[in-house]
């Protein structure tokens, strides 16, 4: 067996883990944040819904910065554990943003304002969209960027992510 | 003065008409008419003040948020927003592609000369990879354009910060 085949298998398995584990973790993380830190979760959800472009742009910056830091530290072999720690922090940011986006998605789909069912249905829809290989890579990149940017925008926006053109839940189809 | 006559005169007052003959003869109905007139003028004054007073900003934002049609909002900005989102996603894709280890291109799997039976012999890892195996993991290519990716990351972060602070959605 050539080294290329072994590395390909390693990277394929690693890639699958990298995609599937955060997506699976997103559900308990969403339930945890939703129940324990509701004001912060609402703020991130408003940012993810009302400031979509800002979230995607900022999230793309976060992803690119993570790629740079991860790549540089990964090549400096003694620092690979730090690279993993950086990846864990990036994934945590992603989890919060993904949970808030799933919450918004579920509210639009169910046309309801509250309820854990919104979270579950939104997670199913978003994780399903991100997990369909045919939709890769653009949809997954969009979802990851938007999710990574939502906490950033919620942190720095003046109005907590509110926008005058934000649609109310149920007023528009799921986007 | 009978109660029925007073009732008819007060109903007329409430309807905007005045029975002057009855009001001149009935003190109670005259007082009722004066009280009604004072109430009407107070309501009109409050209405004028409410019409000229600005809404509290948070209430105004909530009303606009709930009543605004997303399809009709900011039609000229939608193309710009789409372009910005597409550029950001494209930057992520390009950066991811350039940072992928070269061996991931794994031409062996897709190449026609790759024996399909050999797929079963691929060393697919079972269970979580051990921490020590990180040392054997492939390197990120050294020739990846880190400077360009760093500049793009900085530009996107600054733009995202500006959009978050500004008005762009």
Short mmCIF file of C-alpha atoms in Angstrom, two decimals:
data_model
loop_
_atom_site.label_atom_id
_atom_site.label_comp_id
_atom_site.label_asym_id
_atom_site.label_seq_id
_atom_site.Cartn_x
_atom_site.Cartn_y
_atom_site.Cartn_z
CA UNK A 1 0.00 0.00 0.00
CA UNK A 2 1.40 3.35 -0.93
CA UNK A 3 1.76 6.10 1.63
CA UNK A 4 -0.63 8.22 -0.41
CA UNK A 5 -3.43 5.70 0.10
CA UNK A 6 -2.83 5.56 3.83
CA UNK A 7 -2.74 9.31 4.16
CA UNK A 8 -5.87 9.63 2.07
CA UNK A 9 -7.69 7.21 4.35
CA UNK A 10 -6.40 9.04 7.42
CA UNK A 11 -7.50 12.39 6.06
CA UNK A 12 -10.86 11.12 4.86
CA UNK A 13 -11.59 9.67 8.29
CA UNK A 14 -10.29 12.82 9.92
CA UNK A 15 -12.40 14.98 7.64
CA UNK A 16 -15.51 12.96 8.40
CA UNK A 17 -14.81 13.26 12.11
CA UNK A 18 -14.14 16.97 11.75
CA UNK A 19 -17.51 17.51 10.09
CA UNK A 20 -19.68 14.99 11.89
CA UNK A 21 -18.51 15.46 15.47
CA UNK A 22 -19.23 19.22 15.59
CA UNK A 23 -22.56 18.65 13.92
CA UNK A 24 -23.46 15.98 16.45
CA UNK A 25 -22.19 18.12 19.30
CA UNK A 26 -24.26 21.03 18.09
CA UNK A 27 -27.50 19.56 19.42
CA UNK A 28 -26.49 19.09 23.09
CA UNK A 29 -24.57 22.36 22.91
CA UNK A 30 -27.65 24.10 21.59
CA UNK A 31 -29.85 22.67 24.32
CA UNK A 32 -27.28 23.58 26.97
CA UNK A 33 -26.77 27.16 25.80
CA UNK A 34 -30.48 27.60 25.17
CA UNK A 35 -31.38 26.57 28.68
CA UNK A 36 -28.47 28.08 30.63
CA UNK A 37 -27.55 31.25 28.77
CA UNK A 38 -30.81 32.32 27.19
CA UNK A 39 -30.13 36.08 26.82
CA UNK A 40 -26.78 35.45 25.17
CA UNK A 41 -28.32 32.78 22.95
CA UNK A 42 -31.09 35.17 21.91
CA UNK A 43 -28.52 37.84 21.12
CA UNK A 44 -26.54 35.47 18.89
CA UNK A 45 -29.77 34.29 17.24
CA UNK A 46 -30.77 37.88 16.46
CA UNK A 47 -27.33 38.54 15.03
CA UNK A 48 -27.46 35.39 12.91
CA UNK A 49 -30.86 36.37 11.55
CA UNK A 50 -30.67 40.13 11.26
CA UNK A 51 -27.03 40.57 10.27
CA UNK A 52 -26.54 37.68 7.91
CA UNK A 53 -23.98 39.34 5.64
CA UNK A 54 -21.94 40.60 8.55
CA UNK A 55 -21.99 37.12 10.05
CA UNK A 56 -20.82 35.46 6.85
CA UNK A 57 -18.04 38.00 6.24
CA UNK A 58 -16.81 37.98 9.82
CA UNK A 59 -17.17 34.21 10.03
CA UNK A 60 -15.11 33.78 6.86
CA UNK A 61 -12.44 35.89 8.51
CA UNK A 62 -12.54 33.71 11.60
CA UNK A 63 -12.29 30.57 9.47
CA UNK A 64 -9.38 31.93 7.46
CA UNK A 65 -7.56 33.06 10.59
CA UNK A 66 -8.12 29.59 12.03
CA UNK A 67 -6.72 28.03 8.85
CA UNK A 68 -3.60 30.19 9.09
CA UNK A 69 -3.02 29.58 12.79
CA UNK A 70 -3.83 25.91 12.53
CA UNK A 71 -1.63 25.44 9.44
CA UNK A 72 1.36 27.24 10.88
CA UNK A 73 1.17 25.50 14.24
CA UNK A 74 0.50 22.15 12.64
CA UNK A 75 3.71 22.34 10.64
CA UNK A 76 5.67 23.26 13.76
CA UNK A 77 5.46 19.73 15.06
CA UNK A 78 5.89 20.36 18.80
CA UNK A 79 2.99 22.77 18.65
CA UNK A 80 0.40 20.43 17.20
CA UNK A 81 -1.43 20.19 20.50
CA UNK A 82 -1.78 23.97 20.49
CA UNK A 83 -3.19 23.71 17.00
CA UNK A 84 -5.74 21.25 18.33
CA UNK A 85 -6.60 23.63 21.17
CA UNK A 86 -7.11 26.42 18.67
CA UNK A 87 -9.34 24.14 16.61
CA UNK A 88 -11.35 23.31 19.73
CA UNK A 89 -11.91 27.02 20.41
CA UNK A 90 -12.95 27.59 16.80
CA UNK A 91 -15.33 24.64 16.99
CA UNK A 92 -16.86 26.02 20.20
CA UNK A 93 -17.51 29.32 18.44
CA UNK A 94 -18.99 27.40 15.55
CA UNK A 95 -21.24 25.41 17.88
CA UNK A 96 -22.79 28.51 19.43
CA UNK A 97 -23.39 30.13 16.05
CA UNK A 98 -24.68 26.94 14.49
CA UNK A 99 -27.09 26.43 17.38
CA UNK A 100 -28.43 29.95 17.03
CA UNK A 101 -28.84 29.53 13.28
CA UNK A 102 -30.63 26.22 13.80
CA UNK A 103 -32.93 27.91 16.32
CA UNK A 104 -33.83 30.58 13.78
CA UNK A 105 -34.33 27.98 11.08
CA UNK A 106 -36.66 25.96 13.29
CA UNK A 107 -38.67 29.03 14.26
CA UNK A 108 -39.20 29.90 10.61
CA UNK A 109 -40.12 26.34 9.70
CA UNK A 110 -42.55 25.86 12.58
CA UNK A 111 -43.76 29.48 12.57
CA UNK A 112 -43.34 29.55 16.31
CA UNK A 113 -41.43 31.82 18.61
CA UNK A 114 -40.52 29.38 21.33
CA UNK A 115 -40.02 25.74 22.02
CA UNK A 116 -37.25 23.19 21.99
CA UNK A 117 -38.87 21.63 18.93
CA UNK A 118 -37.69 24.67 16.96
CA UNK A 119 -34.15 23.86 18.00
CA UNK A 120 -34.44 20.18 17.11
CA UNK A 121 -36.04 20.73 13.73
CA UNK A 122 -33.63 23.52 12.81
CA UNK A 123 -30.68 21.38 13.79
CA UNK A 124 -31.97 18.51 11.68
CA UNK A 125 -32.41 20.80 8.67
CA UNK A 126 -29.05 22.53 8.95
CA UNK A 127 -27.03 19.47 9.88
CA UNK A 128 -28.70 17.59 7.06
CA UNK A 129 -27.84 20.31 4.58
CA UNK A 130 -24.24 20.41 5.78
CA UNK A 131 -23.94 16.63 5.69
CA UNK A 132 -25.11 16.07 2.12
CA UNK A 133 -21.92 15.63 0.10
CA UNK A 134 -23.63 16.82 -3.06
CA UNK A 135 -24.10 20.21 -1.47
CA UNK A 136 -20.50 20.47 -0.45
CA UNK A 137 -18.50 22.55 -0.39
CA UNK A 138 -20.35 25.81 -0.92
CA UNK A 139 -23.28 25.20 1.43
CA UNK A 140 -21.08 23.82 4.17
CA UNK A 141 -18.69 26.75 3.79
CA UNK A 142 -21.61 29.19 3.97
CA UNK A 143 -23.09 27.53 7.05
CA UNK A 144 -19.73 27.32 8.80
CA UNK A 145 -18.88 30.93 8.00
CA UNK A 146 -22.26 32.22 9.15
CA UNK A 147 -22.10 30.13 12.32
CA UNK A 148 -18.59 31.27 13.20
CA UNK A 149 -19.48 34.90 12.58
CA UNK A 150 -22.71 35.05 14.57
CA UNK A 151 -21.09 35.22 18.03
CA UNK A 152 -18.61 37.75 16.67
CA UNK A 153 -21.37 40.00 15.34
CA UNK A 154 -23.45 39.56 18.50
CA UNK A 155 -20.43 40.64 20.51
CA UNK A 156 -19.60 43.75 18.54
CA UNK A 157 -22.88 45.00 17.09
CA UNK A 158 -24.35 48.07 18.72
CA UNK A 159 -27.93 46.85 18.69
CA UNK A 160 -27.39 43.22 19.58
CA UNK A 161 -27.85 42.09 16.01
CA UNK A 162 -31.19 43.76 15.51
CA UNK A 163 -31.89 44.96 12.02
CA UNK A 164 -34.78 47.02 10.72
CA UNK A 165 -35.23 44.54 7.90
CA UNK A 166 -35.12 41.45 10.00
CA UNK A 167 -38.01 39.17 9.05
CA UNK A 168 -40.24 37.88 11.75
CA UNK A 169 -40.43 34.14 12.22
CA UNK A 170 -42.82 32.66 9.75
CA UNK A 171 -42.98 35.71 7.52
CA UNK A 172 -40.63 34.33 4.93
CA UNK A 173 -39.56 30.91 3.71
CA UNK A 174 -36.56 29.29 5.27
CA UNK A 175 -33.37 30.64 3.82
CA UNK B 1 -87.86 67.32 32.17
CA UNK B 2 -88.40 63.60 31.61
CA UNK B 3 -85.60 61.03 31.75
CA UNK B 4 -86.46 59.89 28.23
CA UNK B 5 -85.94 63.41 26.85
CA UNK B 6 -82.58 63.69 28.64
CA UNK B 7 -81.50 60.29 27.30
CA UNK B 8 -82.35 61.35 23.76
CA UNK B 9 -80.45 64.64 24.16
CA UNK B 10 -77.35 62.88 25.59
CA UNK B 11 -77.41 60.30 22.79
CA UNK B 12 -77.57 63.18 20.35
CA UNK B 13 -74.55 64.79 22.06
CA UNK B 14 -72.60 61.57 21.84
CA UNK B 15 -73.50 61.40 18.17
CA UNK B 16 -72.19 64.92 17.60
CA UNK B 17 -75.50 66.81 17.55
CA UNK B 18 -76.72 69.34 20.09
CA UNK B 19 -80.32 69.75 21.13
CA UNK B 20 -79.99 73.43 22.06
CA UNK B 21 -83.57 73.81 23.24
CA UNK B 22 -83.22 70.93 25.72
CA UNK B 23 -79.74 72.01 26.86
CA UNK B 24 -81.03 75.52 27.62
CA UNK B 25 -83.74 74.08 29.86
CA UNK B 26 -81.85 71.16 31.55
CA UNK B 27 -78.93 71.90 33.89
CA UNK B 28 -77.82 68.26 34.17
CA UNK B 29 -77.61 67.84 30.42
CA UNK B 30 -75.72 71.12 30.13
CA UNK B 31 -73.15 69.82 32.63
CA UNK B 32 -72.97 66.56 30.69
CA UNK B 33 -72.35 68.50 27.49
CA UNK B 34 -69.59 70.55 29.13
CA UNK B 35 -67.88 67.43 30.51
CA UNK B 36 -68.14 65.76 27.13
CA UNK B 37 -66.65 68.78 25.41
CA UNK B 38 -63.73 68.87 27.88
CA UNK B 39 -63.07 65.17 27.31
CA UNK B 40 -63.14 65.61 23.54
CA UNK B 41 -60.71 68.51 23.66
CA UNK B 42 -58.34 66.62 25.98
CA UNK B 43 -58.37 63.60 23.65
CA UNK B 44 -57.73 65.81 20.64
CA UNK B 45 -54.80 67.49 22.42
CA UNK B 46 -53.29 64.14 23.39
CA UNK B 47 -53.72 62.89 19.84
CA UNK B 48 -51.87 65.91 18.45
CA UNK B 49 -49.05 65.43 20.95
CA UNK B 50 -48.80 61.71 20.18
CA UNK B 51 -48.70 62.41 16.45
CA UNK B 52 -45.79 64.80 16.80
CA UNK B 53 -43.82 62.87 19.45
CA UNK B 54 -41.13 60.42 18.25
CA UNK B 55 -41.42 56.76 19.19
CA UNK B 56 -38.89 55.35 21.62
CA UNK B 57 -36.08 53.88 19.51
CA UNK B 58 -36.44 50.33 20.80
CA UNK B 59 -40.19 50.32 20.25
CA UNK B 60 -39.72 51.76 16.76
CA UNK B 61 -37.14 49.08 15.95
CA UNK B 62 -39.46 46.34 17.17
CA UNK B 63 -42.39 47.65 15.14
CA UNK B 64 -40.26 47.93 12.02
CA UNK B 65 -38.80 44.51 12.58
CA UNK B 66 -42.19 42.90 12.94
CA UNK B 67 -43.94 44.75 10.14
CA UNK B 68 -41.19 45.15 7.58
CA UNK B 69 -41.39 43.00 4.49
CA UNK B 70 -37.99 41.43 3.87
CA UNK B 71 -38.64 41.19 0.15
CA UNK B 72 -39.34 44.89 -0.20
CA UNK B 73 -36.51 46.01 2.01
CA UNK B 74 -33.39 47.57 0.58
CA UNK B 75 -33.57 46.19 -2.96
CA UNK B 76 -30.37 47.91 -4.01
CA UNK B 77 -28.43 46.41 -1.13
CA UNK B 78 -29.34 42.84 -1.83
CA UNK B 79 -26.98 42.45 -4.78
CA UNK B 80 -24.13 43.91 -2.75
CA UNK B 81 -24.94 41.61 0.15
CA UNK B 82 -25.04 38.60 -2.14
CA UNK B 83 -21.70 39.57 -3.67
CA UNK B 84 -20.13 40.01 -0.24
CA UNK B 85 -21.41 36.66 0.97
CA UNK B 86 -20.28 34.91 -2.21
CA UNK B 87 -16.83 36.49 -1.95
CA UNK B 88 -16.50 35.44 1.68
CA UNK B 89 -17.54 31.85 0.94
CA UNK B 90 -15.18 31.76 -2.06
CA UNK B 91 -12.33 32.96 0.15
CA UNK B 92 -13.04 30.15 2.60
CA UNK B 93 -13.09 27.58 -0.19
CA UNK B 94 -9.87 28.83 -1.78
CA UNK B 95 -8.09 28.98 1.56
CA UNK B 96 -9.25 25.50 2.45
CA UNK B 97 -8.14 24.16 -0.90
CA UNK B 98 -4.68 25.66 -0.71
CA UNK B 99 -4.13 24.52 2.85
CA UNK B 100 -5.11 20.92 2.25
CA UNK B 101 -2.09 18.59 2.38
CA UNK B 102 -1.02 17.65 -1.11
CA UNK B 103 -1.35 13.97 -0.35
CA UNK B 104 -5.07 14.48 0.21
CA UNK B 105 -5.41 14.89 -3.50
CA UNK B 106 -5.21 11.11 -3.25
CA UNK B 107 -5.24 10.51 -6.92
CA UNK B 108 -4.79 6.83 -6.27
CA UNK B 109 -8.41 6.37 -5.28
CA UNK B 110 -9.95 8.10 -8.25
CA UNK B 111 -7.37 7.04 -10.81
CA UNK B 112 -8.56 4.35 -13.21
CA UNK B 113 -5.46 2.22 -12.63
CA UNK B 114 -6.26 1.93 -8.94
CA UNK B 115 -7.41 -1.66 -8.33
CA UNK B 116 -10.84 -1.56 -6.77
CA UNK B 117 -10.02 -4.65 -4.69
CA UNK B 118 -7.35 -2.67 -2.95
CA UNK B 119 -9.98 -0.51 -1.33
CA UNK B 120 -10.54 -3.19 1.26
CA UNK B 121 -6.88 -3.11 2.19
CA UNK B 122 -6.88 0.61 2.93
CA UNK B 123 -5.85 1.19 6.52
CA UNK B 124 -9.07 2.81 7.64
CA UNK B 125 -8.60 3.84 11.25
CA UNK B 126 -10.98 2.19 13.68
CA UNK B 127 -11.86 4.24 16.71
CA UNK B 128 -10.48 7.62 17.58
CA UNK B 129 -6.92 8.31 16.46
CA UNK B 130 -4.34 8.15 19.21
CA UNK B 131 -2.80 11.36 20.34
CA UNK B 132 0.72 10.11 19.53
CA UNK B 133 -0.29 9.51 15.94
CA UNK B 134 -0.43 13.26 15.42
CA UNK B 135 3.30 13.21 14.86
CA UNK B 136 2.81 11.00 11.80
CA UNK B 137 -0.06 13.04 10.38
CA UNK B 138 0.75 14.75 7.09
CA UNK B 139 2.00 18.28 7.01
CA UNK B 140 0.14 21.24 5.69
CA UNK B 141 2.00 22.30 2.53
CA UNK B 142 4.80 24.72 3.25
CA UNK B 143 4.16 26.59 0.05
CA UNK B 144 0.61 27.52 1.02
CA UNK B 145 0.10 31.27 0.54
CA UNK B 146 -0.05 32.05 4.23
CA UNK B 147 0.57 35.74 3.67
CA UNK B 148 -2.34 36.03 1.27
CA UNK B 149 -4.64 34.03 3.50
CA UNK B 150 -3.61 36.10 6.51
CA UNK B 151 -4.30 39.33 4.66
CA UNK B 152 -7.66 38.01 3.48
CA UNK B 153 -8.52 36.91 7.02
CA UNK B 154 -7.63 40.34 8.37
CA UNK B 155 -9.61 42.12 5.69
CA UNK B 156 -12.65 39.93 6.29
CA UNK B 157 -12.46 40.39 10.05
CA UNK B 158 -12.20 44.16 9.70
CA UNK B 159 -15.07 44.19 7.21
CA UNK B 160 -17.17 41.98 9.47
CA UNK B 161 -16.46 44.25 12.42
CA UNK B 162 -17.44 47.29 10.35
CA UNK B 163 -20.63 45.62 9.17
CA UNK B 164 -21.47 44.56 12.71
CA UNK B 165 -21.02 48.10 13.97
CA UNK B 166 -22.63 49.66 10.93
CA UNK B 167 -25.96 49.21 9.31
CA UNK B 168 -25.31 46.50 6.76
CA UNK B 169 -27.18 43.33 7.45
#
